[in-house]
Tab-separated table of C-alpha atoms in Angstrom:
chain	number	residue	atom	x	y	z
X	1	UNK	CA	96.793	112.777	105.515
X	2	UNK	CA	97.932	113.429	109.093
X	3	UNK	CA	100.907	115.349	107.891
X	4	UNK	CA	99.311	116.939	105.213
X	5	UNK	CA	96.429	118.427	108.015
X	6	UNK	CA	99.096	119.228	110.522
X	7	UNK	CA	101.187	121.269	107.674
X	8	UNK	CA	97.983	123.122	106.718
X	9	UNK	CA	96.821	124.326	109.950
X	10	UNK	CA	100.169	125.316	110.626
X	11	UNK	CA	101.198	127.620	108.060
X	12	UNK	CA	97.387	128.976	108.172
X	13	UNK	CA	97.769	129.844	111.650
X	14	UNK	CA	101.704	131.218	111.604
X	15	UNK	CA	100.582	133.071	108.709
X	16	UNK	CA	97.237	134.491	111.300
X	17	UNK	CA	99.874	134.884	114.000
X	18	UNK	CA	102.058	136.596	111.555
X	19	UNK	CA	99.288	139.792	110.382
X	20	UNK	CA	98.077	140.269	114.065
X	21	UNK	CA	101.684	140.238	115.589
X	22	UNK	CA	103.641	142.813	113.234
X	23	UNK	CA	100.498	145.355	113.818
X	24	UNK	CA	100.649	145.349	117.299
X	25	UNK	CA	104.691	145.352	117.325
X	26	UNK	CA	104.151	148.328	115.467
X	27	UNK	CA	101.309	149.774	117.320
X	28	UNK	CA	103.458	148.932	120.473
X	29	UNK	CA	106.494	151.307	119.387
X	30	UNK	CA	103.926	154.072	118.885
X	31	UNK	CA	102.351	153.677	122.030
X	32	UNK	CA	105.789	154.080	123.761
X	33	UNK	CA	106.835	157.237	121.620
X	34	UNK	CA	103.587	158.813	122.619
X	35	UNK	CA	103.951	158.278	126.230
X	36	UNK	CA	107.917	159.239	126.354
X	37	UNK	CA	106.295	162.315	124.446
X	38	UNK	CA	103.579	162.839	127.020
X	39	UNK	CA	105.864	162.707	129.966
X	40	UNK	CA	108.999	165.213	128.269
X	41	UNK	CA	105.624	168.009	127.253
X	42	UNK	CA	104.608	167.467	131.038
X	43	UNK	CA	108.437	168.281	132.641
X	44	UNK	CA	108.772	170.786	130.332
X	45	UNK	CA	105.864	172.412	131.183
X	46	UNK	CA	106.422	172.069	135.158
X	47	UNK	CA	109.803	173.659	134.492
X	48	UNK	CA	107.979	176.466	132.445
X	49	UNK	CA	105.769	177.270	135.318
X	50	UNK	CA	108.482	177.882	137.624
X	51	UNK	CA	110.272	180.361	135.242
X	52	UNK	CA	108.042	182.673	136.369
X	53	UNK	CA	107.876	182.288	140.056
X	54	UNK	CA	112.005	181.655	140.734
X	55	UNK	CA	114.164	184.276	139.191
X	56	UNK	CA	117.444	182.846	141.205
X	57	UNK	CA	119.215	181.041	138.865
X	58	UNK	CA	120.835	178.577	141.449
X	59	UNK	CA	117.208	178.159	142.765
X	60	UNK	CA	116.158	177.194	139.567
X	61	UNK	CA	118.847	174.920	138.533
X	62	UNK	CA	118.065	172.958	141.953
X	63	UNK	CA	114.572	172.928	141.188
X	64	UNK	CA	115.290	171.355	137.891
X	65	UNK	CA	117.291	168.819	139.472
X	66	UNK	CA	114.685	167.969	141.978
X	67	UNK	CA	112.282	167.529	139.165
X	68	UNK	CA	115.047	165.544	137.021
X	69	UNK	CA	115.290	163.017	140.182
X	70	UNK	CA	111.163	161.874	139.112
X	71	UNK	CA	111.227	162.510	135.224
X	72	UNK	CA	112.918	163.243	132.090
X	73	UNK	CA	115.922	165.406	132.601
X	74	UNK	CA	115.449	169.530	131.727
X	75	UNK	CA	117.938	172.334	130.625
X	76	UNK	CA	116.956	176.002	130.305
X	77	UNK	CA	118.012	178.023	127.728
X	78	UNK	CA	118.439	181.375	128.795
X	79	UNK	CA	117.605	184.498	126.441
X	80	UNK	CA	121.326	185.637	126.710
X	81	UNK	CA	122.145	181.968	125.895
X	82	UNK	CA	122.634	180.590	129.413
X	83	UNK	CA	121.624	176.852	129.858
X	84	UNK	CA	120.529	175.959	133.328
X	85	UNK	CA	120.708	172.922	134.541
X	86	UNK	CA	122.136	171.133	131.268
X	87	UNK	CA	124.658	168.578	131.157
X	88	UNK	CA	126.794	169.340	128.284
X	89	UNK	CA	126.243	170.771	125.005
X	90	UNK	CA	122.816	170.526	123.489
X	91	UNK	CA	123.313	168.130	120.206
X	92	UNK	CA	122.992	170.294	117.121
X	93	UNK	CA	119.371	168.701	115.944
X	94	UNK	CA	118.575	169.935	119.232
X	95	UNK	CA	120.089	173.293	118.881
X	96	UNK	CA	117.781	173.677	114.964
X	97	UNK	CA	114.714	172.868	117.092
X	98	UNK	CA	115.364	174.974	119.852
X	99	UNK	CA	115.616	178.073	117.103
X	100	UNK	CA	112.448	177.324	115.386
X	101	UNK	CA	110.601	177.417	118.589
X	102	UNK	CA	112.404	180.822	119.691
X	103	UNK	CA	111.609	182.406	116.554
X	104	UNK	CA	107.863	180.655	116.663
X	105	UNK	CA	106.925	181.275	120.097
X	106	UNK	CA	105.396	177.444	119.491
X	107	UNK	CA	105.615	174.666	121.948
X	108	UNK	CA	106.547	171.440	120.089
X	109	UNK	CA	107.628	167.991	120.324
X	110	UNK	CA	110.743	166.219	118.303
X	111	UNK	CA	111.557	163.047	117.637
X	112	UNK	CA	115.658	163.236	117.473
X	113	UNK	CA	118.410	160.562	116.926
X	114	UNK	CA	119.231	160.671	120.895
X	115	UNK	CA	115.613	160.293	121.921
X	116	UNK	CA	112.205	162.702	122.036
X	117	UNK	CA	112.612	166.233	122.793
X	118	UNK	CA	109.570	168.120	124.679
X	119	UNK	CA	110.306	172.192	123.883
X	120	UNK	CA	108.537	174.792	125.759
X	121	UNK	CA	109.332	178.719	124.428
X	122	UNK	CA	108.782	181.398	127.691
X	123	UNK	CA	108.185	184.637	126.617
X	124	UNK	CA	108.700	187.603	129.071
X	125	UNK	CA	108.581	190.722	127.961
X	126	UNK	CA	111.134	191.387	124.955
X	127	UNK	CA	112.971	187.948	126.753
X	128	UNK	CA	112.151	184.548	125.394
X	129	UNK	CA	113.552	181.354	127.442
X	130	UNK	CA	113.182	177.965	126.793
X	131	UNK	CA	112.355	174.705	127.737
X	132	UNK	CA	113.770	171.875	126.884
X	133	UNK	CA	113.115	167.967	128.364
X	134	UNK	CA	114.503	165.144	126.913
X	135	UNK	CA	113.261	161.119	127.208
X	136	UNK	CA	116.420	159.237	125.989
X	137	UNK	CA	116.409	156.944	122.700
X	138	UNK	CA	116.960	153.826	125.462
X	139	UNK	CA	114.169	154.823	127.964
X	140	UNK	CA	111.832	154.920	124.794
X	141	UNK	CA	112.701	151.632	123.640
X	142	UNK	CA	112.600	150.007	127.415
X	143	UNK	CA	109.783	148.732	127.267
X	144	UNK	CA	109.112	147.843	123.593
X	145	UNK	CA	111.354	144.797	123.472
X	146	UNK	CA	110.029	143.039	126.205
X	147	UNK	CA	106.916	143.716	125.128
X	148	UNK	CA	108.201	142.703	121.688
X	149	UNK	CA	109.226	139.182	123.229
X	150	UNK	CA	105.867	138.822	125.043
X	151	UNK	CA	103.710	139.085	121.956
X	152	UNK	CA	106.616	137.003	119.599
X	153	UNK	CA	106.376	134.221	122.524
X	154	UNK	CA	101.694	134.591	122.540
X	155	UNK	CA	102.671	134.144	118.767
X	156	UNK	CA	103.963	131.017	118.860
X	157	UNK	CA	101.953	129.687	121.995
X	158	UNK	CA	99.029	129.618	119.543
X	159	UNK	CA	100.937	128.527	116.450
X	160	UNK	CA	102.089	125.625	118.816
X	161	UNK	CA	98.659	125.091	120.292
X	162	UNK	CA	97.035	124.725	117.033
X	163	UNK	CA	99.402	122.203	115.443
X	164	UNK	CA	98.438	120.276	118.179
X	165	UNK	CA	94.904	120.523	117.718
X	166	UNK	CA	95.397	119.724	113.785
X	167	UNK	CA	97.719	116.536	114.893
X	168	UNK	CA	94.655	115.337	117.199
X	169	UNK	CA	92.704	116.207	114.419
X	170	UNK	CA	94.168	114.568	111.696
X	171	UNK	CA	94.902	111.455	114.084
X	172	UNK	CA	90.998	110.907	114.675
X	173	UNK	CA	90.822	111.818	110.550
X	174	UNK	CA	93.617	109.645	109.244
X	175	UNK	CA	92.861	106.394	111.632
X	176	UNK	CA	89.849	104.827	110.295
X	177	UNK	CA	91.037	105.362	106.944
X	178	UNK	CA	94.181	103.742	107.721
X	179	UNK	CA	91.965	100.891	109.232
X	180	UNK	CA	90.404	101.176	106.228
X	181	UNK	CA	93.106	100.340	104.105
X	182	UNK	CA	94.652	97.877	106.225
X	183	UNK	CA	91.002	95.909	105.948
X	184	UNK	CA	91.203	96.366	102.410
X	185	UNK	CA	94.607	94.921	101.984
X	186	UNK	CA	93.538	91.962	104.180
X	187	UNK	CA	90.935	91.354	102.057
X	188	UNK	CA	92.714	91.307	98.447
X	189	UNK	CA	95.370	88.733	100.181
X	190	UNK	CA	92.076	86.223	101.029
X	191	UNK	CA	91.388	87.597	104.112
X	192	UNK	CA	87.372	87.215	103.847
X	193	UNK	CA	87.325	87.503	107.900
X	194	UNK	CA	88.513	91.016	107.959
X	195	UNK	CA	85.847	93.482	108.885
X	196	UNK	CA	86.152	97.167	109.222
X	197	UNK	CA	85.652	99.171	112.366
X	198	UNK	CA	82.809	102.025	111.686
X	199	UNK	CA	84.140	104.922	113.353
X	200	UNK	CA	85.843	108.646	112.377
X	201	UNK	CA	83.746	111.338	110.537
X	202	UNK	CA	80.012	110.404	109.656
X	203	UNK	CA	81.911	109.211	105.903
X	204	UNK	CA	84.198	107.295	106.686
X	205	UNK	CA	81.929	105.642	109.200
X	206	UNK	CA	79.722	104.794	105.484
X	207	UNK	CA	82.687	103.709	104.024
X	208	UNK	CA	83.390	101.326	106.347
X	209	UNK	CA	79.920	99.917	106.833
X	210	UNK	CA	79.917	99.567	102.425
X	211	UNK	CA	83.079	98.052	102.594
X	212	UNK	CA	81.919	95.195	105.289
X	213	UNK	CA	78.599	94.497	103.076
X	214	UNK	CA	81.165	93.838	100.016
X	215	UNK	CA	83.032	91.479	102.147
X	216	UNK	CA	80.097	89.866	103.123
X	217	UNK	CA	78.509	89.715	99.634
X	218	UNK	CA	82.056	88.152	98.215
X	219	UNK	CA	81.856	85.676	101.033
X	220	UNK	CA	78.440	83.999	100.488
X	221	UNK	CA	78.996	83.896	96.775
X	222	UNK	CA	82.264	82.105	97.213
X	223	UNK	CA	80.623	79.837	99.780
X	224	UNK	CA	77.764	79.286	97.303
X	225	UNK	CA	80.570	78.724	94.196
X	226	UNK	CA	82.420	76.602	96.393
X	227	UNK	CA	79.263	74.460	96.935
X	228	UNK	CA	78.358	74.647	93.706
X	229	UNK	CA	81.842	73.277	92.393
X	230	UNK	CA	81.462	70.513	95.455
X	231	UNK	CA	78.526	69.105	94.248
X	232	UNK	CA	79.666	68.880	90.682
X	233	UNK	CA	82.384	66.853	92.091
X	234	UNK	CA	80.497	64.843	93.947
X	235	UNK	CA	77.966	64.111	90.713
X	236	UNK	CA	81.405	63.067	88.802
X	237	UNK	CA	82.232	60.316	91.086
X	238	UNK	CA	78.901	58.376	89.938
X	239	UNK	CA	80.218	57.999	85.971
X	240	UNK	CA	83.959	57.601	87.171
X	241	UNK	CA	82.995	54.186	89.486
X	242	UNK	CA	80.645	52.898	86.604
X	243	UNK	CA	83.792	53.495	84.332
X	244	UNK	CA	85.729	51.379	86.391
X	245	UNK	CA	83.227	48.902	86.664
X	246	UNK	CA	82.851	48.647	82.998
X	247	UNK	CA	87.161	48.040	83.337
X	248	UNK	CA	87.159	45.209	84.832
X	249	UNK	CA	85.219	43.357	82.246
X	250	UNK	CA	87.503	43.950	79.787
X	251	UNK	CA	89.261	40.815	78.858
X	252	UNK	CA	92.608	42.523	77.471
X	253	UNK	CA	94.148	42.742	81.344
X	254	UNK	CA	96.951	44.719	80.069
X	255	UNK	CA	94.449	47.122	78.657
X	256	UNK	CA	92.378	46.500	81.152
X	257	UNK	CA	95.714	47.703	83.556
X	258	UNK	CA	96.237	50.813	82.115
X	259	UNK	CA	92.408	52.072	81.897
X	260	UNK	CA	92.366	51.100	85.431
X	261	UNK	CA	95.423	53.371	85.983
X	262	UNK	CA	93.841	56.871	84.155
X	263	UNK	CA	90.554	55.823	85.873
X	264	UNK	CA	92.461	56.190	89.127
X	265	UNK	CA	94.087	59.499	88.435
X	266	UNK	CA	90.685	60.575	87.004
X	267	UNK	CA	88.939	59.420	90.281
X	268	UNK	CA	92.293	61.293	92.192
X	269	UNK	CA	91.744	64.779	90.543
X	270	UNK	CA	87.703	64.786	91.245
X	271	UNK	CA	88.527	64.014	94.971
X	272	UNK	CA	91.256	66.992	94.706
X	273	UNK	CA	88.235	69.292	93.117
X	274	UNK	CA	86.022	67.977	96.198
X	275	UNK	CA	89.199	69.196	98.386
X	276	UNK	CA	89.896	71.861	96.918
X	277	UNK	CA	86.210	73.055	96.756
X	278	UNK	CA	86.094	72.501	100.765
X	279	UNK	CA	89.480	73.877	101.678
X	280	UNK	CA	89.680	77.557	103.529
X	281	UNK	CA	90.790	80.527	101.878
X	282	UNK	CA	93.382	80.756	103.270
X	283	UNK	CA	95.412	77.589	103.681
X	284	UNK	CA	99.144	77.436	105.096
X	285	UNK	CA	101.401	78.732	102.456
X	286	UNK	CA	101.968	75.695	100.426
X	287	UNK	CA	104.931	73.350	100.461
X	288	UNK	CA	107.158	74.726	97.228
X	289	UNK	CA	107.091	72.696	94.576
X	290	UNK	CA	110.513	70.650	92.808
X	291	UNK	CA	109.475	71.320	88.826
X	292	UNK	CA	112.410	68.706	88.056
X	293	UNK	CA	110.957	65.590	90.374
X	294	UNK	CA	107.355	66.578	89.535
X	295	UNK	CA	107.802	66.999	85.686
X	296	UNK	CA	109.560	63.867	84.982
X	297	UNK	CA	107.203	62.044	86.997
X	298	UNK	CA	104.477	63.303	84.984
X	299	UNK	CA	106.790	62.241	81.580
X	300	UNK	CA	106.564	58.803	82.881
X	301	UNK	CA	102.865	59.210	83.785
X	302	UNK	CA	101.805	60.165	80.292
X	303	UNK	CA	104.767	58.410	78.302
X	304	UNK	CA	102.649	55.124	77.970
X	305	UNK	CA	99.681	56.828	76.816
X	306	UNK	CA	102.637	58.771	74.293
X	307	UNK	CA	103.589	55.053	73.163
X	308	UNK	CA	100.200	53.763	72.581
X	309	UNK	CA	99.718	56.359	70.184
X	310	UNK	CA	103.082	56.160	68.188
X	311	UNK	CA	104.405	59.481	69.543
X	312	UNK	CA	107.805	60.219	70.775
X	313	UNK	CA	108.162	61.748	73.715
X	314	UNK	CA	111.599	63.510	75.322
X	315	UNK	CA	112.196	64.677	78.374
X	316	UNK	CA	115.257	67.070	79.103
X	317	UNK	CA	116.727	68.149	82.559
X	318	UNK	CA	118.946	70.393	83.769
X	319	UNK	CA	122.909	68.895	83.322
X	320	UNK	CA	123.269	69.223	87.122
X	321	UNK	CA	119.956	67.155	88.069
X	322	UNK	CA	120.935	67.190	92.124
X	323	UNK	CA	119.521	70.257	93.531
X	324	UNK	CA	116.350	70.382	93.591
X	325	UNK	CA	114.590	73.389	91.583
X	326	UNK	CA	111.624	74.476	94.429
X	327	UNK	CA	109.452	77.518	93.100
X	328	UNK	CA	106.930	79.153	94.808
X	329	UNK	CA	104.026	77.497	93.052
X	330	UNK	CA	102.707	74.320	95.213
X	331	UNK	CA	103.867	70.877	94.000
X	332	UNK	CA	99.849	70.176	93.250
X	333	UNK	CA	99.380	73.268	91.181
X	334	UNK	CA	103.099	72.778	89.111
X	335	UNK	CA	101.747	69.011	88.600
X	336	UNK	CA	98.063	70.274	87.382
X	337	UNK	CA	99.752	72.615	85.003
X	338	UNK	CA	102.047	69.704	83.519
X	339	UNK	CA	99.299	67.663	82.893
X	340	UNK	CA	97.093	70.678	81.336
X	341	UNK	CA	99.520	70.843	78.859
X	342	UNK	CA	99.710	67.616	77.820
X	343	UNK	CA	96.263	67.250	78.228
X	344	UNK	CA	96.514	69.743	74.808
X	345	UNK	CA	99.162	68.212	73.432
X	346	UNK	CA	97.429	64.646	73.212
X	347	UNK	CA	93.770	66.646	72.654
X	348	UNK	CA	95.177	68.864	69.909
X	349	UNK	CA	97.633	67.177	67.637
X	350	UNK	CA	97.817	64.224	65.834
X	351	UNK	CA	99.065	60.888	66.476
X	352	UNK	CA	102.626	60.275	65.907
X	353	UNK	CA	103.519	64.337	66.531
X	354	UNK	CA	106.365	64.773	68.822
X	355	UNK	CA	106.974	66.475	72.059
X	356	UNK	CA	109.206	67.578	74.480
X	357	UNK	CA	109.029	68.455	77.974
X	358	UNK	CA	112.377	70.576	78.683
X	359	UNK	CA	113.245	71.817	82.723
X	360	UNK	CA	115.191	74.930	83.635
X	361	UNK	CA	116.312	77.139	85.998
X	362	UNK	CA	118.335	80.580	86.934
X	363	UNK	CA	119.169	82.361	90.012
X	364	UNK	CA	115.721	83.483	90.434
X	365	UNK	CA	113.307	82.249	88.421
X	366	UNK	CA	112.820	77.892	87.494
X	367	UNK	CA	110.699	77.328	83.835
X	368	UNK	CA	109.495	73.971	82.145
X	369	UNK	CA	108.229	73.913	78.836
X	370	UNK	CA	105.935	71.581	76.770
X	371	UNK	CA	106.854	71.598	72.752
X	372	UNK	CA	104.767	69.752	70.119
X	373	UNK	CA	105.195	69.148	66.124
X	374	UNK	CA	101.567	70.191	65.973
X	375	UNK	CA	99.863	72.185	63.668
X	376	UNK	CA	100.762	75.503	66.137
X	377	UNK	CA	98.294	77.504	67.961
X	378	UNK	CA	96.042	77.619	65.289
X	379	UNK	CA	94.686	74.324	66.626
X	380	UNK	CA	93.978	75.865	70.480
X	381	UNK	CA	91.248	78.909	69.492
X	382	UNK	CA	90.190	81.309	72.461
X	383	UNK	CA	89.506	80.770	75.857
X	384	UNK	CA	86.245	78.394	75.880
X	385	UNK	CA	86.772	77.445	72.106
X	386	UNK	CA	88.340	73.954	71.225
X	387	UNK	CA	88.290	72.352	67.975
X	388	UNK	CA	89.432	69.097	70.136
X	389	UNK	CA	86.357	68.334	72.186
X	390	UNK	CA	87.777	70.179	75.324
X	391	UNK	CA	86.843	73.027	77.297
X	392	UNK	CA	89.181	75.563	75.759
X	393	UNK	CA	90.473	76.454	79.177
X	394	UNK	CA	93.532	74.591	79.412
X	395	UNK	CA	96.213	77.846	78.637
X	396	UNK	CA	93.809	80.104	80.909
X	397	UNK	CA	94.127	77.594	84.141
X	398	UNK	CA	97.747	77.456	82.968
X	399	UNK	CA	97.781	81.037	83.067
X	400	UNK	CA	95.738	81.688	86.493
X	401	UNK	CA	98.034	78.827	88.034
X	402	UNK	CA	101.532	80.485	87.320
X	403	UNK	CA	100.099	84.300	88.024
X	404	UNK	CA	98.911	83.115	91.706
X	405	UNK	CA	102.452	82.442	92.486
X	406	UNK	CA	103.988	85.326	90.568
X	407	UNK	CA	104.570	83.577	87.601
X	408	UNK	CA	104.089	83.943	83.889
X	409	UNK	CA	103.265	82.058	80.524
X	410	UNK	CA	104.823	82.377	77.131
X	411	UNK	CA	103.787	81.098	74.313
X	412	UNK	CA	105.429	81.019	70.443
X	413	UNK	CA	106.486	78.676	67.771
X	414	UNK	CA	108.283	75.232	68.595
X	415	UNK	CA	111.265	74.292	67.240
X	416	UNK	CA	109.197	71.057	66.202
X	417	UNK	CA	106.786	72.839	63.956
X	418	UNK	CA	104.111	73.394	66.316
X	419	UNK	CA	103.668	75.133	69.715
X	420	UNK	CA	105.727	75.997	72.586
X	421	UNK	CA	104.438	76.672	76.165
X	422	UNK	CA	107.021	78.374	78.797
X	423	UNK	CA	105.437	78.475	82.527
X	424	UNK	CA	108.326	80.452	84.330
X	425	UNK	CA	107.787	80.452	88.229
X	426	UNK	CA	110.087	82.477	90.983
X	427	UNK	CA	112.454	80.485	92.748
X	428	UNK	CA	111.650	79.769	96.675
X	429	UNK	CA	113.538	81.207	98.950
């Protein structure tokens, strides 16, 4: 904007500069012809008037160069074709003008290659002298090039002067709007803190003070969501002690064991809600995640449950399994989408269907995927529609989880018959 304002003003005001300097250039060269012209009719005629008082030639001829000494120079041209006082030969445009007036009687002035010509006819009798002072083609033009230069250099005084007007203008213009922005951005990366300056023209200064009631309208209603989700968390911890309660008077103890075990992860992920709930904004940038370590953990996690219900599942890692495979995405968020997806696997297909649990990796980019001999995605519905008993929000968290860290989600036909999920993250630096 502050380049854009700058440009403007500046070819406006060259282009201002521009139609009042070529007038008065003009105007200028005019007003130096007409005085050259002024002062060769005023010699001329001062010579004329002593053509009738001296009749000595020699007299004359000093007289002239008396009168040279203070003005334009003068030559007399005699009836009989004398010239007094002339240097030279008259130049032949000279010589045609000098006729004309003979023959005219007419006193005249003529602009000529060599400079401006002032010609005075002086009749006497039958006799007719004349007159003749000339302002050289350099004397004319003495002046007009400095003045020229003085008007070119006014010219671009003003052009310079208002550029830097427009720069001070566009700089008091183009800053709270760049504040503006720079606000803005800090606010799409999390940044609920960020507040605007009011300040610039009377809209920006709105713009600003609109902007900072958004802010603080997004801040209380994530405060009040937050609480919201808190307290729901909270509320869960009630049925998930009662459930372990209920556990330990079960008299199968191996049973008994593993209940114990999902009640304990189930009692982990509220408290991780409750965190999660309470934790800032805008945390530390999270520790990268390693999707080898954390998926086959999770394989282990959920292959028991897998065996109690007759179904066979693989895991498969990449042939060199010693560097780790760190994405961007936070080991807690990788390990929540692992067990979302089985989470649907075990909700939506039957006992005894298959599944496999593959980890990859390129240069930039590491990817697990969870396959099932399910019926497909014809089993999963919308988002917030289950045939299973679930939420229906399982692909959608998936989804949100992966796009947070750049990521995506794929999702097609399995080999096995049913569905295949692909959660591709960027590689950490």
């Amino acid at each position: 904007m502050r380049r854009r304002i700058t440009m403007l003003v500046a070819a406006t005001s060259s282009a201002l500069v521009v139609a009042f300097v070529v007038p008065l250039c003009a105007l200028l060269v005019t007003v130096a012809e007409d005085r050259a012209s002024a002062r060769a009719r005023d010699q001329a005629q001062s010579v004329a008037a002593l053509l009738g008082t001296v009749e000595d030639p020699a007299a004359l001829g000093r007289a002239i160069e008396t009168l040279a000494v203070a003005g334009p120079p003068v030559v007399v041209i005699a009836s009989d074709g004398r010239m007094i006082g002339a240097q030279g030969r008259l130049a032949a445009d000279t010589s045609a003008a000098v006729d004309q007036a003979r023959a005219s009687l007419t006193a005249t002035t003529v602009a000529q290659d060599h400079g401006i010509d002032a010609i005075v006819p002086v009749a006497s009798g039958d006799y007719v002298d004349i007159v003749v002072a000339t302002v050289a083609e350099a004397e004319v033009r003495s002046g007009v090039l400095a003045g020229w230069g003085a008007l070119i250099s006014l010219g671009v005084v003003l052009v310079g002067v208002a550029v830097l007007m427009a720069r001070e203008l566009g700089r008091r213009v183009s800053t709270p709007v760049t504040d503006l922005g720079e606000v803005a951005h800090r606010l799409s990366a999390g940044d609920l803190s960020a507040r605007a300056t009011p300040s610039g023209p009377e809209e920006t200064v709105e713009v600003a003070k609109t902007l900072n009631r958004l802010a603080d309208r997004i801040d209380s209603l994530l405060v009040a969501e937050r609480e919201r989700v808190a307290d729901l968390g909270h509320r869960l911890r009630t049925p998930v002690t009662a459930l372990r309660l209920a556990t330990d008077q079960l008299t199968d103890r191996e049973a008994a064991d593993r209940i114990d075990r999902l009640v304990d992860e189930l009692h982990h992920s509220v408290d991780e809600v409750v965190r999660e709930a309470r934790r800032p904004l805008r945390d530390a940038l999270p520790t990268p995640g390693d999707l080898g370590a954390i998926v086959s953990e999770r394989a282990r996690f959920w292959g028991a449950l897998a065996e109690d219900q007759g179904r066979a599942l693989s895991l498969v890692l990449p042939a060199a399994q010693g560097a780790p495979i760190l994405v961007t995405l936070s080991a807690k968020d990788v390990q929540e989408c692992v067990d979302t997806l089985m989470d649907n696997y075990f909700s939506h297909t039957p006992d005894g269907a298959p599944a496999v649990l593959t980890v990859g990796s390129d240069a930039a980019r590491g990817w697990f995927d969870v396959s099932d001999g399910g019926p497909g995605m014809t089993a999963y519905g919308g988002r917030g529609e289950s045939g299973g008993g679930s939420t229906g929000l399982g692909l959608d968290i998936v989804r949100r989880l992966a796009a947070s860290a750049g990521g995506e989600v794929r999702i097609g036909p399995a080999e096995l018959g049913g569905l295949s999920v692909t959660v591709s993250i960027p590689r950490a630096v």
